[in-house]
XYZ file of C-alpha atoms in Angstrom:
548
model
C -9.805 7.243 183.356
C -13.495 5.788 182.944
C -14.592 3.277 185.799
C -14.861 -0.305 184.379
C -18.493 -0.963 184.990
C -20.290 -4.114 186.276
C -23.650 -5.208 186.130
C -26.396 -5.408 189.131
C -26.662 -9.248 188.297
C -23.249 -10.469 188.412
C -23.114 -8.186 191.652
C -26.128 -9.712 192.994
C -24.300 -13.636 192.310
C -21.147 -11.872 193.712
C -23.095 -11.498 197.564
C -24.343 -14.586 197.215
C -21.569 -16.454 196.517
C -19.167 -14.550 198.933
C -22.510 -14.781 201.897
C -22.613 -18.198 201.356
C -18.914 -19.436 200.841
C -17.000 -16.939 202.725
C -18.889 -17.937 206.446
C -18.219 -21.379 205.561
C -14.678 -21.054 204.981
C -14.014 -18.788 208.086
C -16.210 -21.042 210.057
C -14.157 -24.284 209.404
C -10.958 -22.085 209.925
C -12.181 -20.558 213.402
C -13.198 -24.212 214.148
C -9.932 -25.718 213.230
C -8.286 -22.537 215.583
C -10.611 -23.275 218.810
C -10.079 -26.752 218.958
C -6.338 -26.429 218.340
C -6.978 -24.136 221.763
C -8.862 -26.209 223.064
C -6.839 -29.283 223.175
C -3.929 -27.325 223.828
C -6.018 -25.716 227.330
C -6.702 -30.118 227.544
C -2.994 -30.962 227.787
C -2.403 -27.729 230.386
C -5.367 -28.248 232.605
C -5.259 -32.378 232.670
C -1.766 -33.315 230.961
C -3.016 -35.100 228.515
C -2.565 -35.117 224.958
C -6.204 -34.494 223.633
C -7.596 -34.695 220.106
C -10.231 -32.987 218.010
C -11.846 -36.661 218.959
C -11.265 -36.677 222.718
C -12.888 -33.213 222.614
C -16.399 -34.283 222.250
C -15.677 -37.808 223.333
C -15.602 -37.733 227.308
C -15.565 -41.535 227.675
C -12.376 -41.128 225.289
C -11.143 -38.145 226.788
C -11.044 -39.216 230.423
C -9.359 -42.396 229.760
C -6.236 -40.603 228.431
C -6.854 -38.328 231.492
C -6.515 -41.735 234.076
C -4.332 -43.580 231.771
C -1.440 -43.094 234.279
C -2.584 -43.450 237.472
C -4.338 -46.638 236.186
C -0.992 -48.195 234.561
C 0.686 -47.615 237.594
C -1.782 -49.057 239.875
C -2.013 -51.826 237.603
C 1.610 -52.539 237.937
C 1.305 -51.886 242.122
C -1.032 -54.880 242.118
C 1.767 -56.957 240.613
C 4.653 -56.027 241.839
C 3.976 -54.817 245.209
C 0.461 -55.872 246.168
C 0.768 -54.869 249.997
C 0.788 -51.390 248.692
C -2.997 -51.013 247.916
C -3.323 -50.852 251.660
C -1.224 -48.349 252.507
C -3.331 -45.109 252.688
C -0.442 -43.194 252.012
C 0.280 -44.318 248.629
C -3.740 -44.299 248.366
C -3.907 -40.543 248.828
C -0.603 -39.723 246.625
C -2.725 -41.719 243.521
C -5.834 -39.931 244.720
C -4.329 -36.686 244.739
C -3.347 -37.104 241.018
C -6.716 -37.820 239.815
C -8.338 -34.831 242.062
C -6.616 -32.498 239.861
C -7.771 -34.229 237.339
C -11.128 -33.712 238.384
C -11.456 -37.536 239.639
C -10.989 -39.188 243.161
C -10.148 -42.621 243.951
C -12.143 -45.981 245.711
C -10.501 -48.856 247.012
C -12.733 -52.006 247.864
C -11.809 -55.118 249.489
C -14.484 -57.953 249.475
C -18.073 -56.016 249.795
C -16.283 -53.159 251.841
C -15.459 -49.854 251.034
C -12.058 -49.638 252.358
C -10.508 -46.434 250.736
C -12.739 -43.417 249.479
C -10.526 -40.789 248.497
C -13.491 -37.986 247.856
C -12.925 -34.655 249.518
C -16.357 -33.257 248.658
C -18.298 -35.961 247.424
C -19.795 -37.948 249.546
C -22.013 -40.307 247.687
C -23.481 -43.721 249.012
C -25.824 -44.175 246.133
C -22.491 -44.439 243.814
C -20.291 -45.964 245.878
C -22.941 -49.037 246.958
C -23.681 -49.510 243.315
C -20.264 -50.033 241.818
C -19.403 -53.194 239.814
C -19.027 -56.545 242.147
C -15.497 -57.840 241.352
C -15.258 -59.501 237.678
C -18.286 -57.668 236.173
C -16.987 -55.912 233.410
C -13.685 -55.836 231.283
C -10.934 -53.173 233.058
C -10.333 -51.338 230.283
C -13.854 -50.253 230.004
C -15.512 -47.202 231.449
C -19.258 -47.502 232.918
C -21.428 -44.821 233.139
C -23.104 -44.257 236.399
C -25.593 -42.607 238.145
C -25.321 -41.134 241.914
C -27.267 -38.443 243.474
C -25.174 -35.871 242.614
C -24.661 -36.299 239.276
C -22.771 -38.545 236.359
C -19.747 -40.497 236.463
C -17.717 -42.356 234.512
C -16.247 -45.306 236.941
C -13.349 -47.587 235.332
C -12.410 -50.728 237.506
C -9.204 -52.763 237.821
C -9.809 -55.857 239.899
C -6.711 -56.807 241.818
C -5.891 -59.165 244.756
C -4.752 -58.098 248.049
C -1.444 -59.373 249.682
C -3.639 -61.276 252.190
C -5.180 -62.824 248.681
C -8.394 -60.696 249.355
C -10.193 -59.882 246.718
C -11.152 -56.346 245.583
C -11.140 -53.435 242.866
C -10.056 -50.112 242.924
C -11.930 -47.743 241.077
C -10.733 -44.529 239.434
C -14.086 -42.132 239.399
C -14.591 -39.314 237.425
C -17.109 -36.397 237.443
C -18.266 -36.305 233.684
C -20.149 -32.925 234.724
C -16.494 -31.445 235.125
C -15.645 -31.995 231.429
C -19.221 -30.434 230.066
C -19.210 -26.910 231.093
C -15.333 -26.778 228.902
C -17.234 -28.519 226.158
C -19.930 -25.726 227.035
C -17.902 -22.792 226.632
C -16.315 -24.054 223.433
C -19.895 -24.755 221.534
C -21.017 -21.018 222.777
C -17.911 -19.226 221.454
C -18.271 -21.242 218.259
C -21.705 -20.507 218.269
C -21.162 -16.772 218.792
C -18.065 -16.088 216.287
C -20.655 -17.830 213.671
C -23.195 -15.727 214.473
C -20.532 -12.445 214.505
C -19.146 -13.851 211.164
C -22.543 -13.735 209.565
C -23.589 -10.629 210.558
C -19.977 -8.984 209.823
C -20.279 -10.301 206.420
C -24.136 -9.789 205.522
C -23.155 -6.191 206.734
C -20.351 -5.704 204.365
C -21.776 -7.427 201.774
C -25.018 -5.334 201.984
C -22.812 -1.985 202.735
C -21.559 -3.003 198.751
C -24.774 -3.447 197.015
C -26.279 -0.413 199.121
C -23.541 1.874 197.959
C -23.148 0.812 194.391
C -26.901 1.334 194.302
C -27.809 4.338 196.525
C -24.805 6.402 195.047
C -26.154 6.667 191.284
C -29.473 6.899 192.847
C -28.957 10.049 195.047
C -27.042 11.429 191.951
C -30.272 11.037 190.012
C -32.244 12.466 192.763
C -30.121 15.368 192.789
C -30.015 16.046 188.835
C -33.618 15.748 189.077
C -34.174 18.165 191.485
C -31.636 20.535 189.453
C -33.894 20.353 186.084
C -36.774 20.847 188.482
C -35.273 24.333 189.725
C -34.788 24.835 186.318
C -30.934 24.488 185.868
C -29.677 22.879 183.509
C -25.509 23.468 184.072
C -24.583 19.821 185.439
C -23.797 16.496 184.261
C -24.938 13.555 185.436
C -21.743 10.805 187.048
C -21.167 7.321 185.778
C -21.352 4.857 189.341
C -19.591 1.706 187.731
C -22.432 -0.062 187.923
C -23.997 -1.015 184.126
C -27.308 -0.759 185.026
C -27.219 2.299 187.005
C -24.805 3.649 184.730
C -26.829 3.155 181.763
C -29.708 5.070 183.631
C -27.078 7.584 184.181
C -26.403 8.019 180.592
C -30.027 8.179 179.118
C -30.639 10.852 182.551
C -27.827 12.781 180.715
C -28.804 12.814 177.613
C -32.307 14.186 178.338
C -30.408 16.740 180.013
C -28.530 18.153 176.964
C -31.551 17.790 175.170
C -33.657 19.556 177.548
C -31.067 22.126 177.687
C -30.487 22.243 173.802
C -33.716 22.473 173.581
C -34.342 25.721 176.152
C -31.328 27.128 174.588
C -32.897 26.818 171.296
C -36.104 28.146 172.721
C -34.396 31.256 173.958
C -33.032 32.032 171.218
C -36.323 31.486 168.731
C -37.648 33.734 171.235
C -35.337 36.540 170.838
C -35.465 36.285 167.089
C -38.424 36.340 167.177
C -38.474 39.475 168.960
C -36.027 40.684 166.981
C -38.373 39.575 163.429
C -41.073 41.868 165.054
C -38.984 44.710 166.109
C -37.337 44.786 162.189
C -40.965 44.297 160.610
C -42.685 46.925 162.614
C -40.037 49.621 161.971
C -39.820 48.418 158.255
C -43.679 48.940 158.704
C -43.764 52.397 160.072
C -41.977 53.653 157.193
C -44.220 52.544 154.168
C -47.476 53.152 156.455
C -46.156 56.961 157.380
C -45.376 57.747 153.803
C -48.752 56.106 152.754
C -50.283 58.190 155.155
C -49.095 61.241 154.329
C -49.254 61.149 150.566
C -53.272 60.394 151.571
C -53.393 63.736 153.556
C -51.981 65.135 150.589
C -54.499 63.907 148.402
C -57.294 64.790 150.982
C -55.896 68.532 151.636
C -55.848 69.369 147.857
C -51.577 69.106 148.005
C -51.976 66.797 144.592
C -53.524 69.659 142.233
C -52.570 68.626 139.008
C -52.987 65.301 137.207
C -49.056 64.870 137.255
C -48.758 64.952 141.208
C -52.202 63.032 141.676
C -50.269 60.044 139.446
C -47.120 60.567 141.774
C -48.694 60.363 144.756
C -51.322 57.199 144.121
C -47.867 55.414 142.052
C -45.940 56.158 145.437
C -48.930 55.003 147.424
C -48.764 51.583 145.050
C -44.940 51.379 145.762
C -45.339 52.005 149.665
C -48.054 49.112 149.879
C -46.247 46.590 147.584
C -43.439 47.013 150.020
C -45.539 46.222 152.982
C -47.143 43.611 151.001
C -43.345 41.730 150.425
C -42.710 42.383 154.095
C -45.803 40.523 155.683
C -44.639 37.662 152.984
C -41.576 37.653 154.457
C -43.205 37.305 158.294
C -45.531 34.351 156.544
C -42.695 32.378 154.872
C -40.337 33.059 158.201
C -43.318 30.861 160.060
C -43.621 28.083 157.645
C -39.433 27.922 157.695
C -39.918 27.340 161.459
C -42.284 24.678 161.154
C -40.727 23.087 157.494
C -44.492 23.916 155.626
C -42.770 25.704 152.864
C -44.674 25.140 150.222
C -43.059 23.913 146.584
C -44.398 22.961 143.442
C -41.743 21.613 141.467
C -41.473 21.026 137.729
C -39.277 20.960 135.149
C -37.823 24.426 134.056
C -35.843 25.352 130.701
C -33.072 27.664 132.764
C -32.614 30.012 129.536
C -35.928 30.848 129.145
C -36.677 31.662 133.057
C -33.115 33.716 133.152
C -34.009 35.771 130.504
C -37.300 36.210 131.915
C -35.598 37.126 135.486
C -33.896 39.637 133.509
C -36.538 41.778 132.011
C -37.985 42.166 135.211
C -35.135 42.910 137.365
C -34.144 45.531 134.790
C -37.329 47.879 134.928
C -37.160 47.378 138.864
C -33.350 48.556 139.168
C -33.914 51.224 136.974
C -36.226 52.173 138.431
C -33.630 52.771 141.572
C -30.868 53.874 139.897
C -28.691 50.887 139.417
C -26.878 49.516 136.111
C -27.550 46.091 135.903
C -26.262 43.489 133.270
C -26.344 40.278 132.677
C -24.432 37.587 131.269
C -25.945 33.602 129.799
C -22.778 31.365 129.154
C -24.680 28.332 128.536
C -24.238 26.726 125.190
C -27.202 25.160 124.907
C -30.697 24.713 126.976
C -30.387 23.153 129.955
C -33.842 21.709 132.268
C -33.345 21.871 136.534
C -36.277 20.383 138.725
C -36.767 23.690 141.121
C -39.938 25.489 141.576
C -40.453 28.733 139.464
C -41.747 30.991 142.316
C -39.746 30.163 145.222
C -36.313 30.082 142.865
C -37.559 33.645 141.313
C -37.700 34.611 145.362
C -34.061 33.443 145.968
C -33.118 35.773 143.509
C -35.283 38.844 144.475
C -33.932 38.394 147.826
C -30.338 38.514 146.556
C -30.850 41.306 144.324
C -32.690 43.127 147.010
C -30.443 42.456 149.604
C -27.263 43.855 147.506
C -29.079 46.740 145.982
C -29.912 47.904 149.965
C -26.190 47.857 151.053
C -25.180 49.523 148.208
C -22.929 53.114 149.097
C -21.379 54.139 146.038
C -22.735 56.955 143.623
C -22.250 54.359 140.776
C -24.448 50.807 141.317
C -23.843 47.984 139.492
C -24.785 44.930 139.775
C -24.136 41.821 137.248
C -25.723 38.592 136.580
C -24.107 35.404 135.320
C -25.748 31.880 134.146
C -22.835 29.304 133.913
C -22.697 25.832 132.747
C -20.406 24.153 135.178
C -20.917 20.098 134.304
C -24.009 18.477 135.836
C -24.479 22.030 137.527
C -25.964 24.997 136.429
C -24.106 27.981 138.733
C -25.431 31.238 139.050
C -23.819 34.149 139.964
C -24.793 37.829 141.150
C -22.141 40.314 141.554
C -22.822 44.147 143.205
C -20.403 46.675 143.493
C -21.487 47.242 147.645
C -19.899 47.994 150.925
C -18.834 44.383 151.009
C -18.791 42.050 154.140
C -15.613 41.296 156.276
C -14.371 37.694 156.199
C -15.175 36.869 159.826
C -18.787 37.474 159.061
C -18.903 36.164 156.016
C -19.388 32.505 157.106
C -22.833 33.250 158.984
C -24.366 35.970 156.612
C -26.841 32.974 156.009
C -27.730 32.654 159.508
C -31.087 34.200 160.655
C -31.117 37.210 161.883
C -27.476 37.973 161.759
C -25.999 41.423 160.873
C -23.022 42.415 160.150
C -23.516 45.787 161.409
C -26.829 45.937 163.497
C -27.424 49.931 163.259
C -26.755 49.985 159.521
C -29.604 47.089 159.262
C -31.577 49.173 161.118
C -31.359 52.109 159.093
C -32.140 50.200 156.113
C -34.452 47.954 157.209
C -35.143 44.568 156.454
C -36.395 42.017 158.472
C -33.108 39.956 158.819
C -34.302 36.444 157.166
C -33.645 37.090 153.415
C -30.210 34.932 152.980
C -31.525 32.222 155.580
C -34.851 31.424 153.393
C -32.606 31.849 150.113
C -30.186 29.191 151.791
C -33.453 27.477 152.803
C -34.925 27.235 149.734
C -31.634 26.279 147.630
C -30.786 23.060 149.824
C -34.469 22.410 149.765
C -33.895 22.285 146.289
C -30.701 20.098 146.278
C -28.167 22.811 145.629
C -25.973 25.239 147.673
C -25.475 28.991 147.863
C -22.153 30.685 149.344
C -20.743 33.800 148.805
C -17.472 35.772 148.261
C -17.070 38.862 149.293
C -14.077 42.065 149.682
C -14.588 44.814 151.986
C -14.750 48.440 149.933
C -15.334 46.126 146.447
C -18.541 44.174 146.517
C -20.092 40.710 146.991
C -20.805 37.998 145.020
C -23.334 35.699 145.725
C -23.271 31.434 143.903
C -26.171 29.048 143.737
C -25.801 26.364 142.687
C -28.446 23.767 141.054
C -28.331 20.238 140.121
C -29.452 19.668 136.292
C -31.968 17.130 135.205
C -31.040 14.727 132.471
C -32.454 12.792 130.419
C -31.736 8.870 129.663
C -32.439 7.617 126.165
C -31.818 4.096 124.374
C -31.650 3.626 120.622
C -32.422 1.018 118.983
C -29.000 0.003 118.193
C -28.626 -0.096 121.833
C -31.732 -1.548 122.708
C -30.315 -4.582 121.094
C -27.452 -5.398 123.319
C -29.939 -4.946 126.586
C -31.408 -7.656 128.049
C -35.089 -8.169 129.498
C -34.160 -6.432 132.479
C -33.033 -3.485 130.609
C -29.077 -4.083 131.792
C -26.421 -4.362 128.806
C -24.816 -7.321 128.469
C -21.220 -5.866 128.010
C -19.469 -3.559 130.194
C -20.833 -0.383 128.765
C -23.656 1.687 130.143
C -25.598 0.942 133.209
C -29.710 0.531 133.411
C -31.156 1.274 130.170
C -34.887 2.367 131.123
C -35.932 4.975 128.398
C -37.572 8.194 129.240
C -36.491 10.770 131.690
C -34.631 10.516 135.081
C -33.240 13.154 137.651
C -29.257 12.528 138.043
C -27.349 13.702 140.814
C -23.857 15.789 140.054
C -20.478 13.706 140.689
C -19.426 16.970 143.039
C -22.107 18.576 144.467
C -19.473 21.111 146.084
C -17.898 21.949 142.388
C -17.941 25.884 141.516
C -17.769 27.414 138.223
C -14.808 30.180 137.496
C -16.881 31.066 134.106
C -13.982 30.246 131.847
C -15.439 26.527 131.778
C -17.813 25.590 129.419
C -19.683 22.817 129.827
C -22.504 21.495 127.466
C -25.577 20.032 128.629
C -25.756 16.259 127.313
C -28.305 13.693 126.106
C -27.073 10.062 126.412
């Protein structure tokens, strides 16, 4: 199943959004946790029910701390006055508010009567408390003694000897900050641990979508480098990178395609130089020896002397059609064959074909006939000498495989609608049906040691299918083993478009009709292309030619 890819830039919003909303989110909920644990440590340590407010409000905080011990001394006053002298009930209160991080101060008049600090011991504080009646009782006042800050609330009450005086309920505010403290630092540091937990994930995700592809890359790279070219290159899931990925692989099949395709121009080439230089040794020998001949005296009479200089002629035109063959093989492989092409009456140039081909064959022992079914004269677009090739190269090619005492070889022009089919028959060996799909291929042989003992270079059906499709046409073959071969081409022929003046009439300016007859009506002479390029002959069709 194929990854579902995402782009670098929707990845790249993707950090950003989760490094800049995810911290917040965890932040507020690890907030929201510590202060829950933190009030909840308030109510254990102090027994009081603190708030998120309380927390950073001491003033607030330590009132709820006192609240108790200052309702109930509050009431004492009222109720039971005679109590605020009794040190007793003094040190119970003041034992309350030292584990609650307070003490308590009881002053009657201007003297300090009751000072209920253990540790403390603070004149500057206690000598500059509130005179009786300063301040409101419910308020707190923040004070300064030499050993620190406090936060001093008063309740002004009057003795049972109707004395005047206040007792005051004093708190350390120092005690409160180092909690407060400890809470800010372990926010502080699970912020900082957040961050860096997600920056480090977040990074980790871009770093391995990234550095994955990229290492691939590295390592394909270093794999063409050494010259192999047997890998594929991994989609990531990443667009970018996987587009990368995709153009990295597709230079590697090209590269490949294209060192396969090297190797194997290489070997035919080989193989072109191998068949031409033993189809050269033959014709040179042979040339050579009939000149010894000559030179020794062998070619006495006026008779030999014309056999050996017509063999001579022979031996040289063959090594003449075999460098041709070595030229035209080069300008296949660069697509510089050359054409000329014109207009040629088909008749005419058949029956031309055939005159020569029938002195040659004779001339090697082989019946040859030939057959024009065409009604009347039809015109292809083809170039004379490369179309007269195509048909040497057949003829040649059947008359080499040929193994029976009896050759025969046949020729038939057909008329087969907008085509013009021809066909050449031989009586040969025959090719199997497995090979008979790639006898057009270069350099393949059916049978390598029989086209070695016969020569040939090996490219004569690849430039005939060459120069047929160059030429808008095809060329296939049939062929039974033991029977013989029969080799179609096929060529496209040229038409020409006429108007009369009847039909001139019904055109208008722009040379269309202006019923739903005939299409353009441009006189003169046009190319037209077949309606089935792929349509064969069978030779009992007859087909005219026609001028419309």
């Amino acid at each position: 199943m194929e990854k579902k890819s995402f782009d670098l830039k929707n990845r790249v919003v993707m950090s950003f959004l989760v490094l800049t909303i995810t911290p917040v989110i965890l932040t507020a909920i690890i907030t929201v946790v510590t202060l829950r644990m933190q009030t909840n440590k308030a109510h254990q340590q102090y027994g009081v029910e603190a708030s998120f407010e309380s927390l950073y409000d001491n003033a607030r905080m330590l009132s709820e701390m006192v609240n108790d011990v200052y309702q109930e001394i509050e009431e004492v006053a009222k109720e039971n006055p005679e109590q605020l002298e009794d040190k007793a009930y003094l040190n119970q209160l003041n034992e309350k508010l030292r584990r609650k991080r307070g003490f308590l101060a009881v002053r009657k008049e201007r003297q300090i009567f009751y000072n209920g600090a253990t540790s403390i011991s603070d004149p500057v504080l206690l000598e500059g408390l509130p005179p009786y009646g300063d301040s409101a009782e419910t308020d707190f006042s923040l004070m300064l003694g030499s050993n620190g800050r406090y936060l001093v609330r008063k309740i002004d009450v009057r003795f049972e000897d109707a004395a005047k005086g206040s007792i005051f309920l004093i708190v350390n505010r120092n005690q409160l900050n180092p909690t407060m403290k400890s809470w800010l630092f372990t926010m502080i540091l699970m912020i900082i641990l957040l961050l860096i937990l997600t920056s480090s994930l977040v990074s980790f995700w871009i770093y391995r979508s990234v550095i994955a592809p990229v290492n691939s890359l590295k390592q394909a790279a270093r794999e063409i480098r050494d010259g192999n070219l047997d890998f594929s290159v991994q989609k990531s899931g990443l667009a970018e990178m996987d587009d990368l990925c995709s153009d990295f692989e597709e230079m590697r099949l090209r590269l490949k395609e294209s060192a396969e395709e090297k190797m194997k121009n290489d070997q035919d080439s080989k193989e072109l130089i191998s068949n031409i230089s033993h189809d050269l040794k033959t014709p040179i020998t042979a040339v050579k020896g009939y000149c010894e001949g000559i030179i020794d005296g062998v070619a006495d009479t006026p008779e030999k002397m014309d056999r050996y200089i017509r063999t001579i002629y022979n031996k040289t035109i063959e090594m003449d059609r075999l460098i041709n063959e070595l030229t035209l093989y080069s300008k296949i492989n660069t697509n510089k064959i050359p054409y000329t092409f014109t207009k040629i009456h088909i008749n005419e140039y058949f029956a031309d074909c055939v005159e020569d081909l029938k002195l040659e064959l004779q001339a090697k022992q082989v019946e040859f006939a030939s057959f024009d079914y065409l009604t009347e004269d039809c015109i292809v677009i083809a170039d004379a000498e490369q179309l007269s090739r195509v048909i040497n190269n057949i003829i040649s090619n059947a008359v080499k495989y040929m193994n029976k005492p009896k050759k025969l070889i046949n020729m038939r022009l057909r008329d087969v609608g907008d085509f013009v089919q021809l066909e050449i028959e031989d009586n040969g060996k025959g090719i199997a049906q497995k090979d008979l799909p790639q006898i057009f291929e270069r350099f393949y042989r059916t049978d390598a040691s029989r086209n070695s003992a016969r020569g040939g270079s090996g490219i004569g059906l690849s430039i005939v299918r060459k120069i047929v499709e160059d030429h808008g046409g095809k060329v296939w073959a049939t062929s039974k083993e033991d029977v013989g071969t029969t080799m179609f081409v096929v060529l496209r022929k040229y038409q020409e478009v006429t108007i009369d003046a009847e039909q001139s009439e019904d055109t208008d300016h722009r040379g269309r009709r202006n019923d739903s007859g005939a299409g353009e009506g441009l006189s003169g002479a046009v190319g037209v292309r077949g309606r089935n390029r792929n349509q064969r002959g069978s030779g009992s069709k007859k087909s005219k030619g026609r001028r419309v």
